Amino acid sequence: MKVAVAHEWLVRYAGSERVVAELLEEFPGSRLLTTVAEPEALPAELRPAEPSFLQRLPGAAHHHEWLLPLMPLSWRVREPIDGVDAVISSSHACAKAVRVAEGVSHICYCHTPMRYAWDFAAEAGRFPAPIRPAARAGMAWFRRWDRRTAAHVDRFVANSTAVADRIHRFYGREAEVVHPPVRTDFFTPGGGEREDWFLYVGRLVSYKRPELVVDAFRGLDARLRVVGDGHLRERLERAAPANVEFLGEQGEEELRELYRRARAFVYPADEDFGIVMAEVQACGTPVIGLRRGGAVDVVREGETGWLIDEQDAGALRLAVERAAVEELDSAAIRSNAERFSAERFRDQMRRLVAEVLSGPAAEPEPEPLVAGGSA
């Protein structure tokens, strides 16, 4: 079967880009379409991408977020994709707007409906304060556009049950859940003894809530090691207690070693999936996470980690104290993570594409949609 893949933008290599890489591995020879690309930041398999006219704008790859208002147009002016059996859009914003020729199936692997359009109140911090009123109005337009675009997708696939629920609420569509690929062949248990410190890994930006993690360790005997960088780092380091250590960015092998040695991984972000939590568990390490978003799929309460009900430093501190004395089975934690292997992802996607191409029964008419999201 011949497939084309459409992805939002290719300016770094992170979780959603790994999804694209695995799709290209499963469907070799596929065309790869995007809006803007930064080849130097990408592995070889993602460099033959076909960018849009936005690529010709000065600084496009380094300031792609400012081009969001033009991205619907960048997909609209392309010729419809032809000469393939199916197009798979890898979308968390506009990529599902890719045009396909008549007779070509369109499957959307949805990382999430556009967060800054559907939950602007939570995402407003991404926009400088002077432009927030204009951004709020613009996102109301994006919500209407997003609903119309969703109607042209033949099949939705969600990366988590939380995202499947959003697809149902915002688009009135059902979505099968296929979890994103985790490199369980690389992230493996080390066999050594765990140490008495805890670990946070992630960008030090507002929506990840790293300040909650740092505050949770204030007054505790337990130590915390923080991996990552971002605009909050300087402020967090100034305010952090003595038992919190900042390590900055780390290479993959160093990161794997930290995963293997940590007592537990602390991660209170509300993620669409949160691939880092699955990587940690592939190393046999338990996770303290939030009982929302992707953590509900990744963490099995009391077996592979602990979940807190609110993004609150006090609740996180209680979970850390519990994790400091409770022992969970590392083998069971590793076994849980194997559900997210890259091989399983590829198998599920190939089966799903074949199912769509075989012409199953038509999906029921969409249900009434929610009235507008948070604005």
CSV table of C-alpha atoms in Angstrom, one decimal:
chain,number,residue,atom,x,y,z
A,1,MET,CA,0.0,0.0,0.0
A,2,LYS,CA,1.2,3.5,-0.9
A,3,VAL,CA,1.0,6.2,1.8
A,4,ALA,CA,1.8,9.9,2.2
A,5,VAL,CA,2.5,11.4,5.7
A,6,ALA,CA,1.7,15.1,6.6
A,7,HIS,CA,3.1,16.6,9.8
A,8,GLU,CA,2.7,20.1,11.3
A,9,TRP,CA,6.3,21.3,11.2
A,10,LEU,CA,9.7,19.6,11.4
A,11,VAL,CA,12.0,21.9,13.4
A,12,ARG,CA,13.1,19.5,16.2
A,13,TYR,CA,13.0,15.7,16.9
A,14,ALA,CA,10.7,15.0,19.8
A,15,GLY,CA,7.7,12.8,20.5
A,16,SER,CA,5.4,13.6,17.6
A,17,GLU,CA,8.4,13.5,15.2
A,18,ARG,CA,9.2,10.0,16.4
A,19,VAL,CA,5.6,9.0,15.4
A,20,VAL,CA,6.4,10.3,11.9
A,21,ALA,CA,9.7,8.4,11.8
A,22,GLU,CA,7.9,5.1,12.7
A,23,LEU,CA,5.2,5.7,10.1
A,24,LEU,CA,7.9,6.2,7.5
A,25,GLU,CA,9.6,3.0,8.7
A,26,GLU,CA,6.3,1.0,8.4
A,27,PHE,CA,5.4,2.6,5.0
A,28,PRO,CA,8.7,3.0,3.2
A,29,GLY,CA,8.9,5.3,0.2
A,30,SER,CA,6.2,7.6,1.6
A,31,ARG,CA,6.0,11.2,0.7
A,32,LEU,CA,6.5,13.5,3.8
A,33,LEU,CA,4.8,16.9,3.7
A,34,THR,CA,5.1,19.7,6.2
A,35,THR,CA,4.8,23.5,6.6
A,36,VAL,CA,8.4,24.4,7.6
A,37,ALA,CA,11.5,22.2,8.2
A,38,GLU,CA,14.9,22.6,9.8
A,39,PRO,CA,16.9,19.7,8.3
A,40,GLU,CA,19.9,20.2,10.6
A,41,ALA,CA,17.7,19.3,13.6
A,42,LEU,CA,16.3,16.1,12.1
A,43,PRO,CA,17.5,12.5,11.6
A,44,ALA,CA,18.1,11.5,8.0
A,45,GLU,CA,14.8,9.7,7.6
A,46,LEU,CA,12.9,13.1,8.1
A,47,ARG,CA,15.1,15.3,5.9
A,48,PRO,CA,13.4,14.6,2.5
A,49,ALA,CA,10.3,16.5,3.8
A,50,GLU,CA,8.4,18.7,1.3
A,51,PRO,CA,7.8,22.1,3.0
A,52,SER,CA,5.2,24.7,2.0
A,53,PHE,CA,5.7,28.2,0.7
A,54,LEU,CA,6.2,29.3,4.4
A,55,GLN,CA,9.7,27.8,4.2
A,56,ARG,CA,10.8,30.7,2.0
A,57,LEU,CA,9.9,33.3,4.7
A,58,PRO,CA,13.0,34.6,6.6
A,59,GLY,CA,13.5,32.7,9.9
A,60,ALA,CA,10.5,30.4,9.2
A,61,ALA,CA,12.0,27.3,10.9
A,62,HIS,CA,13.2,29.2,14.0
A,63,HIS,CA,9.9,31.2,14.5
A,64,HIS,CA,7.3,28.8,13.1
A,65,GLU,CA,4.9,29.5,16.0
A,66,TRP,CA,4.4,33.1,14.7
A,67,LEU,CA,3.3,31.6,11.3
A,68,LEU,CA,0.3,29.8,12.8
A,69,PRO,CA,-2.2,32.2,11.2
A,70,LEU,CA,-0.8,31.3,7.8
A,71,MET,CA,-0.7,27.5,8.2
A,72,PRO,CA,-4.3,26.8,7.2
A,73,LEU,CA,-3.6,28.6,3.9
A,74,SER,CA,-0.3,26.7,3.5
A,75,TRP,CA,-2.2,23.4,3.4
A,76,ARG,CA,-5.0,24.8,1.4
A,77,VAL,CA,-2.9,26.0,-1.6
A,78,ARG,CA,-1.2,22.6,-2.1
A,79,GLU,CA,-2.3,20.3,-4.8
A,80,PRO,CA,-4.5,17.5,-3.4
A,81,ILE,CA,-2.3,14.5,-2.6
A,82,ASP,CA,-2.8,11.8,-5.3
A,83,GLY,CA,-1.1,8.6,-6.4
A,84,VAL,CA,-1.3,7.0,-3.0
A,85,ASP,CA,-3.9,4.8,-1.2
A,86,ALA,CA,-4.0,6.9,2.0
A,87,VAL,CA,-2.7,10.0,3.6
A,88,ILE,CA,-1.9,9.9,7.3
A,89,SER,CA,-1.8,13.4,8.9
A,90,SER,CA,0.1,13.7,12.2
A,91,SER,CA,-1.7,16.6,13.7
A,92,HIS,CA,-1.9,18.7,16.8
A,93,ALA,CA,-2.8,21.9,15.0
A,94,CYS,CA,-3.4,22.2,11.2
A,95,ALA,CA,-1.9,19.2,9.4
A,96,LYS,CA,-5.2,17.5,9.2
A,97,ALA,CA,-6.2,20.2,6.7
A,98,VAL,CA,-4.0,18.4,4.1
A,99,ARG,CA,-6.0,18.1,0.9
A,100,VAL,CA,-6.4,14.6,-0.6
A,101,ALA,CA,-7.5,13.6,-4.1
A,102,GLU,CA,-10.8,11.9,-4.6
A,103,GLY,CA,-10.6,8.2,-3.8
A,104,VAL,CA,-7.7,8.7,-1.4
A,105,SER,CA,-8.4,7.9,2.3
A,106,HIS,CA,-7.4,10.4,5.0
A,107,ILE,CA,-6.5,9.0,8.4
A,108,CYS,CA,-5.6,11.6,11.1
A,109,TYR,CA,-3.3,10.5,13.9
A,110,CYS,CA,-4.3,13.2,16.4
A,111,HIS,CA,-1.8,14.2,19.1
A,112,THR,CA,-4.6,16.5,20.4
A,113,PRO,CA,-7.1,19.0,18.9
A,114,MET,CA,-5.4,22.4,18.8
A,115,ARG,CA,-4.9,23.2,22.5
A,116,TYR,CA,-4.5,26.9,22.2
A,117,ALA,CA,-7.8,27.1,20.2
A,118,TRP,CA,-9.9,24.8,22.4
A,119,ASP,CA,-8.5,25.7,25.8
A,120,PHE,CA,-7.1,29.2,25.4
A,121,ALA,CA,-7.4,30.0,29.1
A,122,ALA,CA,-4.9,27.3,29.9
A,123,GLU,CA,-2.6,28.2,27.0
A,124,ALA,CA,-2.7,32.0,27.1
A,125,GLY,CA,0.7,32.1,28.7
A,126,ARG,CA,2.2,31.1,25.4
A,127,PHE,CA,1.3,34.5,24.0
A,128,PRO,CA,2.9,37.8,25.1
A,129,ALA,CA,0.4,39.8,27.2
A,130,PRO,CA,0.0,42.7,24.7
A,131,ILE,CA,-1.3,40.4,22.0
A,132,ARG,CA,-3.5,38.1,24.1
A,133,PRO,CA,-6.8,39.9,23.3
A,134,ALA,CA,-6.1,39.6,19.5
A,135,ALA,CA,-5.0,36.0,20.0
A,136,ARG,CA,-8.2,35.1,21.9
A,137,ALA,CA,-10.3,36.5,19.0
A,138,GLY,CA,-8.1,34.6,16.5
A,139,MET,CA,-8.5,31.3,18.3
A,140,ALA,CA,-12.3,31.7,18.1
A,141,TRP,CA,-11.9,31.7,14.3
A,142,PHE,CA,-9.5,28.7,14.6
A,143,ARG,CA,-12.1,26.7,16.5
A,144,ARG,CA,-14.7,27.1,13.7
A,145,TRP,CA,-12.1,26.3,11.1
A,146,ASP,CA,-10.9,23.3,13.0
A,147,ARG,CA,-14.4,21.8,13.2
A,148,ARG,CA,-14.9,22.2,9.5
A,149,THR,CA,-11.5,20.6,8.7
A,150,ALA,CA,-12.2,17.7,11.0
A,151,ALA,CA,-15.2,16.8,8.8
A,152,HIS,CA,-12.9,15.9,5.9
A,153,VAL,CA,-11.0,13.2,7.9
A,154,ASP,CA,-12.1,9.6,7.2
A,155,ARG,CA,-10.8,8.1,10.4
A,156,PHE,CA,-9.4,9.6,13.6
A,157,VAL,CA,-6.7,7.9,15.7
A,158,ALA,CA,-5.9,9.3,19.1
A,159,ASN,CA,-2.7,8.9,21.0
A,160,SER,CA,-4.5,8.5,24.4
A,161,THR,CA,-7.9,8.1,25.8
A,162,ALA,CA,-7.9,11.7,27.0
A,163,VAL,CA,-7.3,12.9,23.4
A,164,ALA,CA,-10.0,10.5,22.1
A,165,ASP,CA,-12.4,12.2,24.6
A,166,ARG,CA,-11.4,15.6,23.3
A,167,ILE,CA,-12.0,14.5,19.7
A,168,HIS,CA,-15.5,13.3,20.6
A,169,ARG,CA,-16.3,16.5,22.5
A,170,PHE,CA,-14.9,19.0,20.0
A,171,TYR,CA,-15.6,17.2,16.7
A,172,GLY,CA,-18.3,14.7,17.5
A,173,ARG,CA,-16.2,11.9,16.1
A,174,GLU,CA,-15.1,8.5,17.5
A,175,ALA,CA,-11.3,7.7,17.6
A,176,GLU,CA,-9.4,4.5,18.1
A,177,VAL,CA,-6.5,4.9,20.6
A,178,VAL,CA,-3.1,3.9,19.3
A,179,HIS,CA,-0.4,4.9,21.8
A,180,PRO,CA,2.7,6.6,20.4
A,181,PRO,CA,5.9,4.5,20.0
A,182,VAL,CA,8.4,4.2,22.8
A,183,ARG,CA,11.9,2.9,22.3
A,184,THR,CA,11.6,0.0,24.7
A,185,ASP,CA,14.6,-1.6,23.1
A,186,PHE,CA,16.8,1.3,24.2
A,187,PHE,CA,15.1,2.3,27.5
A,188,THR,CA,15.6,-0.9,29.5
A,189,PRO,CA,16.3,-1.7,33.2
A,190,GLY,CA,19.9,-1.5,34.2
A,191,GLY,CA,20.0,-4.2,36.9
A,192,GLY,CA,21.7,-2.0,39.4
A,193,GLU,CA,20.5,-0.7,42.8
A,194,ARG,CA,18.2,2.3,42.9
A,195,GLU,CA,19.4,5.3,44.7
A,196,ASP,CA,17.6,7.5,47.2
A,197,TRP,CA,16.9,10.6,44.9
A,198,PHE,CA,13.9,11.5,42.7
A,199,LEU,CA,14.0,12.7,39.1
A,200,TYR,CA,12.2,15.3,36.9
A,201,VAL,CA,12.9,15.5,33.2
A,202,GLY,CA,11.2,18.0,30.9
A,203,ARG,CA,11.2,21.5,29.6
A,204,LEU,CA,11.3,24.1,32.3
A,205,VAL,CA,8.2,25.9,31.0
A,206,SER,CA,5.0,27.0,32.6
A,207,TYR,CA,2.6,24.3,31.4
A,208,LYS,CA,4.9,21.5,32.5
A,209,ARG,CA,4.6,22.8,36.1
A,210,PRO,CA,8.2,22.2,37.2
A,211,GLU,CA,7.8,24.8,40.0
A,212,LEU,CA,5.4,22.3,41.7
A,213,VAL,CA,8.1,19.7,41.7
A,214,VAL,CA,10.7,22.0,43.2
A,215,ASP,CA,8.2,23.3,45.8
A,216,ALA,CA,7.2,19.7,46.8
A,217,PHE,CA,10.8,19.0,47.9
A,218,ARG,CA,11.0,22.0,50.1
A,219,GLY,CA,11.5,20.7,53.7
A,220,LEU,CA,11.9,17.0,52.6
A,221,ASP,CA,15.0,14.9,53.3
A,222,ALA,CA,14.6,13.3,49.8
A,223,ARG,CA,16.7,14.8,47.0
A,224,LEU,CA,15.5,15.9,43.5
A,225,ARG,CA,17.5,16.0,40.3
A,226,VAL,CA,16.1,18.2,37.6
A,227,VAL,CA,16.9,17.6,33.9
A,228,GLY,CA,15.9,20.1,31.2
A,229,ASP,CA,16.1,23.7,30.3
A,230,GLY,CA,13.6,26.5,29.6
A,231,HIS,CA,12.6,30.1,30.4
A,232,LEU,CA,11.9,29.2,34.1
A,233,ARG,CA,15.2,27.7,34.9
A,234,GLU,CA,17.0,30.8,36.3
A,235,ARG,CA,14.0,31.6,38.5
A,236,LEU,CA,13.7,28.0,39.7
A,237,GLU,CA,17.3,27.7,40.5
A,238,ARG,CA,17.3,30.9,42.6
A,239,ALA,CA,14.3,29.7,44.6
A,240,ALA,CA,15.2,26.0,45.0
A,241,PRO,CA,16.0,24.5,48.3
A,242,ALA,CA,19.5,22.9,48.8
A,243,ASN,CA,18.2,19.3,48.1
A,244,VAL,CA,17.3,20.2,44.5
A,245,GLU,CA,20.0,19.9,41.9
A,246,PHE,CA,19.7,21.2,38.3
A,247,LEU,CA,21.6,19.1,35.7
A,248,GLY,CA,20.6,20.9,32.5
A,249,GLU,CA,20.1,19.0,29.2
A,250,GLN,CA,21.4,15.4,29.1
A,251,GLY,CA,22.3,13.0,26.3
A,252,GLU,CA,20.2,9.9,25.7
A,253,GLU,CA,22.6,7.5,27.4
A,254,GLU,CA,23.0,9.8,30.4
A,255,LEU,CA,19.2,10.1,30.6
A,256,ARG,CA,18.7,6.4,30.5
A,257,GLU,CA,21.2,6.0,33.4
A,258,LEU,CA,19.3,8.6,35.4
A,259,TYR,CA,16.0,6.8,34.7
A,260,ARG,CA,17.5,3.5,35.9
A,261,ARG,CA,18.9,4.9,39.1
A,262,ALA,CA,16.1,7.2,40.3
A,263,ARG,CA,13.9,6.2,43.2
A,264,ALA,CA,10.9,7.5,41.2
A,265,PHE,CA,10.1,9.9,38.5
A,266,VAL,CA,8.0,13.0,39.4
A,267,TYR,CA,5.9,14.5,36.6
A,268,PRO,CA,2.8,16.6,37.4
A,269,ALA,CA,2.2,17.9,33.8
A,270,ASP,CA,-1.2,17.4,32.2
A,271,GLU,CA,0.1,15.8,29.0
A,272,ASP,CA,-1.7,14.5,25.9
A,273,PHE,CA,0.3,11.3,26.4
A,274,GLY,CA,3.6,12.0,28.0
A,275,ILE,CA,6.1,9.7,26.3
A,276,VAL,CA,8.7,10.4,29.0
A,277,MET,CA,6.6,8.6,31.6
A,278,ALA,CA,6.6,5.5,29.4
A,279,GLU,CA,10.3,5.7,28.8
A,280,VAL,CA,11.0,5.9,32.5
A,281,GLN,CA,8.7,2.8,33.1
A,282,ALA,CA,10.6,0.9,30.4
A,283,CYS,CA,13.6,1.3,32.7
A,284,GLY,CA,11.6,-0.3,35.5
A,285,THR,CA,11.2,3.0,37.4
A,286,PRO,CA,7.8,4.1,39.0
A,287,VAL,CA,6.2,7.4,38.1
A,288,ILE,CA,4.4,10.0,40.2
A,289,GLY,CA,1.9,11.6,37.8
A,290,LEU,CA,-1.4,13.5,37.5
A,291,ARG,CA,-4.7,11.7,37.3
A,292,ARG,CA,-5.5,13.4,34.1
A,293,GLY,CA,-4.4,13.2,30.5
A,294,GLY,CA,-1.9,10.6,29.3
A,295,ALA,CA,-0.8,9.5,32.7
A,296,VAL,CA,-4.1,7.7,33.2
A,297,ASP,CA,-3.1,5.4,30.3
A,298,VAL,CA,0.6,5.1,31.2
A,299,VAL,CA,0.5,4.6,35.0
A,300,ARG,CA,-1.3,1.8,36.8
A,301,GLU,CA,-2.1,3.2,40.2
A,302,GLY,CA,-0.3,1.3,43.0
A,303,GLU,CA,1.4,-1.1,40.5
A,304,THR,CA,3.6,1.1,38.3
A,305,GLY,CA,3.4,4.4,40.2
A,306,TRP,CA,1.1,6.8,42.0
A,307,LEU,CA,-1.3,9.4,40.8
A,308,ILE,CA,-2.3,12.7,42.4
A,309,ASP,CA,-5.7,14.4,41.8
A,310,GLU,CA,-4.6,18.0,41.5
A,311,GLN,CA,-1.6,20.0,40.4
A,312,ASP,CA,-0.7,20.9,43.9
A,313,ALA,CA,2.7,20.9,45.7
A,314,GLY,CA,1.2,19.5,48.9
A,315,ALA,CA,-0.4,16.6,47.1
A,316,LEU,CA,2.9,16.0,45.2
A,317,ARG,CA,4.9,16.0,48.5
A,318,LEU,CA,2.6,13.4,50.0
A,319,ALA,CA,3.1,11.2,46.9
A,320,VAL,CA,6.9,11.6,47.2
A,321,GLU,CA,6.8,10.6,50.8
A,322,ARG,CA,4.8,7.5,49.9
A,323,ALA,CA,7.1,6.6,47.1
A,324,ALA,CA,10.1,6.9,49.4
A,325,VAL,CA,8.9,4.0,51.5
A,326,GLU,CA,6.8,1.8,49.2
A,327,GLU,CA,8.5,-0.7,46.9
A,328,LEU,CA,6.9,-1.5,43.5
A,329,ASP,CA,7.9,-4.4,41.3
A,330,SER,CA,10.3,-3.2,38.6
A,331,ALA,CA,9.6,-6.2,36.4
A,332,ALA,CA,5.9,-5.4,36.4
A,333,ILE,CA,6.7,-1.7,35.6
A,334,ARG,CA,8.8,-2.8,32.7
A,335,SER,CA,6.1,-5.2,31.5
A,336,ASN,CA,3.6,-2.3,31.5
A,337,ALA,CA,5.8,-0.2,29.3
A,338,GLU,CA,6.1,-2.9,26.7
A,339,ARG,CA,2.5,-2.0,25.7
A,340,PHE,CA,4.0,1.1,24.0
A,341,SER,CA,6.7,-0.5,21.9
A,342,ALA,CA,7.5,0.9,18.5
A,343,GLU,CA,6.7,-2.5,17.0
A,344,ARG,CA,3.2,-2.5,18.5
A,345,PHE,CA,2.6,1.0,17.2
A,346,ARG,CA,3.6,0.0,13.6
A,347,ASP,CA,1.5,-3.1,13.7
A,348,GLN,CA,-1.6,-1.2,14.9
A,349,MET,CA,-1.2,1.5,12.3
A,350,ARG,CA,-0.7,-0.9,9.5
A,351,ARG,CA,-3.8,-2.9,10.5
A,352,LEU,CA,-5.8,0.3,10.8
A,353,VAL,CA,-4.8,1.6,7.4
A,354,ALA,CA,-5.6,-1.7,5.9
A,355,GLU,CA,-9.0,-1.7,7.6
A,356,VAL,CA,-9.8,1.8,6.3
A,357,LEU,CA,-8.8,0.8,2.7
A,358,SER,CA,-10.9,-2.3,2.9
A,359,GLY,CA,-14.0,-0.2,3.2
A,360,PRO,CA,-15.6,-1.0,6.6
A,361,ALA,CA,-19.1,0.2,7.5
A,362,ALA,CA,-19.5,4.0,7.4
A,363,GLU,CA,-19.0,5.9,10.6
A,364,PRO,CA,-22.3,7.1,12.2
A,365,GLU,CA,-23.3,10.7,11.7
A,366,PRO,CA,-21.4,13.1,14.0
A,367,GLU,CA,-23.1,13.9,17.3
A,368,PRO,CA,-23.8,17.5,18.2
A,369,LEU,CA,-20.7,19.4,19.0
A,370,VAL,CA,-19.8,21.4,22.2
A,371,ALA,CA,-20.5,25.1,22.0
A,372,GLY,CA,-17.1,26.6,21.8
A,373,GLY,CA,-14.4,25.5,24.2
A,374,SER,CA,-12.6,27.8,26.8
A,375,ALA,CA,-11.9,31.2,25.5
